[in-house]
PDB file of C-alpha atoms in Angstrom:
ATOM      1  CA  UNK A   1      82.412  92.734  77.102  1.00  0.00           C
ATOM      2  CA  UNK A   2      80.943  90.252  79.626  1.00  0.00           C
ATOM      3  CA  UNK A   3      78.157  92.850  80.576  1.00  0.00           C
ATOM      4  CA  UNK A   4      77.373  93.339  76.887  1.00  0.00           C
ATOM      5  CA  UNK A   5      76.934  89.603  76.545  1.00  0.00           C
ATOM      6  CA  UNK A   6      74.511  89.609  79.825  1.00  0.00           C
ATOM      7  CA  UNK A   7      72.677  92.330  78.333  1.00  0.00           C
ATOM      8  CA  UNK A   8      72.101  90.844  75.015  1.00  0.00           C
ATOM      9  CA  UNK A   9      71.176  87.651  76.449  1.00  0.00           C
ATOM     10  CA  UNK A  10      69.037  89.097  79.146  1.00  0.00           C
ATOM     11  CA  UNK A  11      65.357  88.180  79.142  1.00  0.00           C
ATOM     12  CA  UNK A  12      64.440  91.955  79.429  1.00  0.00           C
ATOM     13  CA  UNK A  13      66.283  92.584  76.149  1.00  0.00           C
ATOM     14  CA  UNK A  14      64.805  89.311  74.256  1.00  0.00           C
ATOM     15  CA  UNK A  15      61.055  90.634  75.472  1.00  0.00           C
ATOM     16  CA  UNK A  16      61.783  94.051  73.800  1.00  0.00           C
ATOM     17  CA  UNK A  17      62.956  92.403  70.733  1.00  0.00           C
ATOM     18  CA  UNK A  18      60.170  90.211  70.492  1.00  0.00           C
ATOM     19  CA  UNK A  19      57.798  92.991  71.417  1.00  0.00           C
ATOM     20  CA  UNK A  20      59.367  95.267  68.621  1.00  0.00           C
ATOM     21  CA  UNK A  21      58.356  92.712  65.826  1.00  0.00           C
ATOM     22  CA  UNK A  22      54.854  92.093  67.306  1.00  0.00           C
ATOM     23  CA  UNK A  23      54.384  88.861  65.651  1.00  0.00           C
ATOM     24  CA  UNK A  24      53.736  85.800  67.132  1.00  0.00           C
ATOM     25  CA  UNK A  25      52.778  82.161  66.165  1.00  0.00           C
ATOM     26  CA  UNK A  26      49.840  80.864  68.294  1.00  0.00           C
ATOM     27  CA  UNK A  27      49.905  77.252  69.775  1.00  0.00           C
ATOM     28  CA  UNK A  28      47.681  74.769  67.918  1.00  0.00           C
ATOM     29  CA  UNK A  29      45.371  71.814  68.659  1.00  0.00           C
ATOM     30  CA  UNK A  30      44.773  69.715  65.541  1.00  0.00           C
ATOM     31  CA  UNK A  31      42.096  66.860  65.788  1.00  0.00           C
ATOM     32  CA  UNK A  32      40.629  64.166  63.927  1.00  0.00           C
ATOM     33  CA  UNK A  33      37.022  62.979  63.498  1.00  0.00           C
ATOM     34  CA  UNK A  34      35.333  60.800  61.197  1.00  0.00           C
ATOM     35  CA  UNK A  35      34.507  63.456  58.443  1.00  0.00           C
ATOM     36  CA  UNK A  36      36.989  66.324  59.109  1.00  0.00           C
ATOM     37  CA  UNK A  37      39.859  67.577  60.690  1.00  0.00           C
ATOM     38  CA  UNK A  38      39.799  70.699  63.590  1.00  0.00           C
ATOM     39  CA  UNK A  39      42.544  73.265  63.826  1.00  0.00           C
ATOM     40  CA  UNK A  40      41.925  75.289  67.122  1.00  0.00           C
ATOM     41  CA  UNK A  41      44.293  78.004  68.028  1.00  0.00           C
ATOM     42  CA  UNK A  42      44.319  80.284  70.952  1.00  0.00           C
ATOM     43  CA  UNK A  43      44.215  83.812  69.845  1.00  0.00           C
ATOM     44  CA  UNK A  44      42.766  86.073  72.582  1.00  0.00           C
ATOM     45  CA  UNK A  45      42.308  89.810  72.220  1.00  0.00           C
ATOM     46  CA  UNK A  46      41.281  89.639  68.495  1.00  0.00           C
ATOM     47  CA  UNK A  47      37.835  90.516  66.815  1.00  0.00           C
ATOM     48  CA  UNK A  48      36.579  88.068  63.695  1.00  0.00           C
ATOM     49  CA  UNK A  49      37.253  90.778  61.560  1.00  0.00           C
ATOM     50  CA  UNK A  50      41.018  90.895  62.345  1.00  0.00           C
ATOM     51  CA  UNK A  51      41.349  87.264  60.783  1.00  0.00           C
ATOM     52  CA  UNK A  52      42.452  86.482  57.322  1.00  0.00           C
ATOM     53  CA  UNK A  53      42.572  82.689  56.219  1.00  0.00           C
ATOM     54  CA  UNK A  54      43.209  81.710  52.836  1.00  0.00           C
ATOM     55  CA  UNK A  55      44.697  78.460  51.090  1.00  0.00           C
ATOM     56  CA  UNK A  56      47.134  78.447  48.339  1.00  0.00           C
ATOM     57  CA  UNK A  57      48.017  75.220  46.919  1.00  0.00           C
ATOM     58  CA  UNK A  58      48.053  72.812  49.834  1.00  0.00           C
ATOM     59  CA  UNK A  59      49.014  75.373  52.538  1.00  0.00           C
ATOM     60  CA  UNK A  60      46.418  76.968  54.858  1.00  0.00           C
ATOM     61  CA  UNK A  61      47.693  80.500  55.781  1.00  0.00           C
ATOM     62  CA  UNK A  62      46.158  81.929  59.067  1.00  0.00           C
ATOM     63  CA  UNK A  63      46.934  85.534  60.007  1.00  0.00           C
ATOM     64  CA  UNK A  64      45.239  88.256  62.081  1.00  0.00           C
ATOM     65  CA  UNK A  65      46.290  92.003  62.819  1.00  0.00           C
ATOM     66  CA  UNK A  66      45.048  94.170  65.641  1.00  0.00           C
ATOM     67  CA  UNK A  67      45.753  97.726  65.687  1.00  0.00           C
ATOM     68  CA  UNK A  68      45.539  99.740  68.779  1.00  0.00           C
ATOM     69  CA  UNK A  69      42.879 102.598  68.524  1.00  0.00           C
ATOM     70  CA  UNK A  70      44.866 105.717  69.755  1.00  0.00           C
ATOM     71  CA  UNK A  71      42.631 108.231  71.202  1.00  0.00           C
ATOM     72  CA  UNK A  72      42.851 111.689  69.803  1.00  0.00           C
ATOM     73  CA  UNK A  73      44.853 113.917  72.433  1.00  0.00           C
ATOM     74  CA  UNK A  74      42.101 116.628  72.599  1.00  0.00           C
ATOM     75  CA  UNK A  75      39.621 114.118  73.172  1.00  0.00           C
ATOM     76  CA  UNK A  76      41.191 112.593  76.001  1.00  0.00           C
ATOM     77  CA  UNK A  77      42.343 115.645  77.885  1.00  0.00           C
ATOM     78  CA  UNK A  78      41.451 113.876  81.281  1.00  0.00           C
ATOM     79  CA  UNK A  79      43.858 110.956  80.575  1.00  0.00           C
ATOM     80  CA  UNK A  80      47.280 111.242  80.820  1.00  0.00           C
ATOM     81  CA  UNK A  81      49.441 108.081  80.523  1.00  0.00           C
ATOM     82  CA  UNK A  82      52.303 107.372  82.816  1.00  0.00           C
ATOM     83  CA  UNK A  83      53.080 104.154  80.669  1.00  0.00           C
ATOM     84  CA  UNK A  84      51.422 102.535  77.923  1.00  0.00           C
ATOM     85  CA  UNK A  85      52.016  98.973  76.904  1.00  0.00           C
ATOM     86  CA  UNK A  86      49.221  98.229  74.515  1.00  0.00           C
ATOM     87  CA  UNK A  87      50.303  98.273  70.672  1.00  0.00           C
ATOM     88  CA  UNK A  88      49.629  96.531  67.445  1.00  0.00           C
ATOM     89  CA  UNK A  89      49.964  92.818  67.160  1.00  0.00           C
ATOM     90  CA  UNK A  90      50.159  90.403  64.263  1.00  0.00           C
ATOM     91  CA  UNK A  91      49.471  86.805  64.186  1.00  0.00           C
ATOM     92  CA  UNK A  92      50.742  84.279  61.441  1.00  0.00           C
ATOM     93  CA  UNK A  93      50.495  80.622  61.352  1.00  0.00           C
ATOM     94  CA  UNK A  94      50.692  78.192  58.401  1.00  0.00           C
ATOM     95  CA  UNK A  95      49.585  74.475  57.950  1.00  0.00           C
ATOM     96  CA  UNK A  96      50.382  72.171  55.120  1.00  0.00           C
ATOM     97  CA  UNK A  97      47.428  70.328  54.459  1.00  0.00           C
ATOM     98  CA  UNK A  98      47.384  66.747  52.643  1.00  0.00           C
ATOM     99  CA  UNK A  99      45.331  65.415  49.565  1.00  0.00           C
ATOM    100  CA  UNK A 100      42.555  64.351  52.044  1.00  0.00           C
ATOM    101  CA  UNK A 101      41.181  67.775  52.707  1.00  0.00           C
ATOM    102  CA  UNK A 102      38.349  69.388  50.707  1.00  0.00           C
ATOM    103  CA  UNK A 103      39.472  72.801  50.574  1.00  0.00           C
ATOM    104  CA  UNK A 104      36.287  74.132  48.993  1.00  0.00           C
ATOM    105  CA  UNK A 105      34.402  73.453  52.177  1.00  0.00           C
ATOM    106  CA  UNK A 106      36.965  74.776  55.029  1.00  0.00           C
ATOM    107  CA  UNK A 107      34.982  76.987  57.637  1.00  0.00           C
ATOM    108  CA  UNK A 108      36.159  79.071  60.508  1.00  0.00           C
ATOM    109  CA  UNK A 109      34.799  80.267  63.887  1.00  0.00           C
ATOM    110  CA  UNK A 110      36.079  82.622  66.290  1.00  0.00           C
ATOM    111  CA  UNK A 111      34.655  82.500  69.877  1.00  0.00           C
ATOM    112  CA  UNK A 112      35.990  83.162  73.440  1.00  0.00           C
ATOM    113  CA  UNK A 113      39.405  83.648  72.304  1.00  0.00           C
ATOM    114  CA  UNK A 114      39.668  80.435  70.224  1.00  0.00           C
ATOM    115  CA  UNK A 115      39.795  80.301  66.382  1.00  0.00           C
ATOM    116  CA  UNK A 116      38.379  76.809  65.460  1.00  0.00           C
ATOM    117  CA  UNK A 117      38.819  75.962  61.646  1.00  0.00           C
ATOM    118  CA  UNK A 118      36.935  72.775  60.522  1.00  0.00           C
ATOM    119  CA  UNK A 119      38.620  71.105  57.391  1.00  0.00           C
ATOM    120  CA  UNK A 120      36.193  68.521  55.952  1.00  0.00           C
ATOM    121  CA  UNK A 121      37.902  65.264  54.470  1.00  0.00           C
ATOM    122  CA  UNK A 122      37.265  64.582  50.797  1.00  0.00           C
ATOM    123  CA  UNK A 123      34.879  61.601  50.343  1.00  0.00           C
ATOM    124  CA  UNK A 124      37.392  58.604  49.258  1.00  0.00           C
ATOM    125  CA  UNK A 125      36.685  56.890  46.352  1.00  0.00           C
ATOM    126  CA  UNK A 126      36.197  53.059  47.264  1.00  0.00           C
ATOM    127  CA  UNK A 127      39.243  51.870  44.822  1.00  0.00           C
ATOM    128  CA  UNK A 128      39.073  48.352  46.661  1.00  0.00           C
ATOM    129  CA  UNK A 129      36.419  46.034  45.547  1.00  0.00           C
ATOM    130  CA  UNK A 130      35.789  42.212  45.999  1.00  0.00           C
ATOM    131  CA  UNK A 131      36.202  40.063  42.873  1.00  0.00           C
ATOM    132  CA  UNK A 132      33.813  37.131  42.797  1.00  0.00           C
ATOM    133  CA  UNK A 133      35.453  33.747  41.848  1.00  0.00           C
ATOM    134  CA  UNK A 134      33.327  31.798  39.398  1.00  0.00           C
TER     135      UNK A 134
END
């Protein structure tokens, strides 16, 4: 029984389990500037066309799929794989946005493995005013 428990919680088992799902949630940096917020995620190995970014109510959903391109066996007769670890990969991450974000003007850029999403702030109405005493 102890061997079973040791195998179940071994790093090798957990790695295999994680790889079987092939979904990960990337780390993110979130910063605030005067007129916008920026979300940066480290997601190397993807192409711009792999990403899907969508807004639903006040939630920003970011996902990407990378599918390994398997060469036709007939075309690659010179190549014989002894071991293969390249495989499809899926990334997902969601962010709940406040009411201060102008969701109509969100933009995204992917460069050097970093996905940057710019979230412009809504222009705030000046609800505070001074009343002159006469």
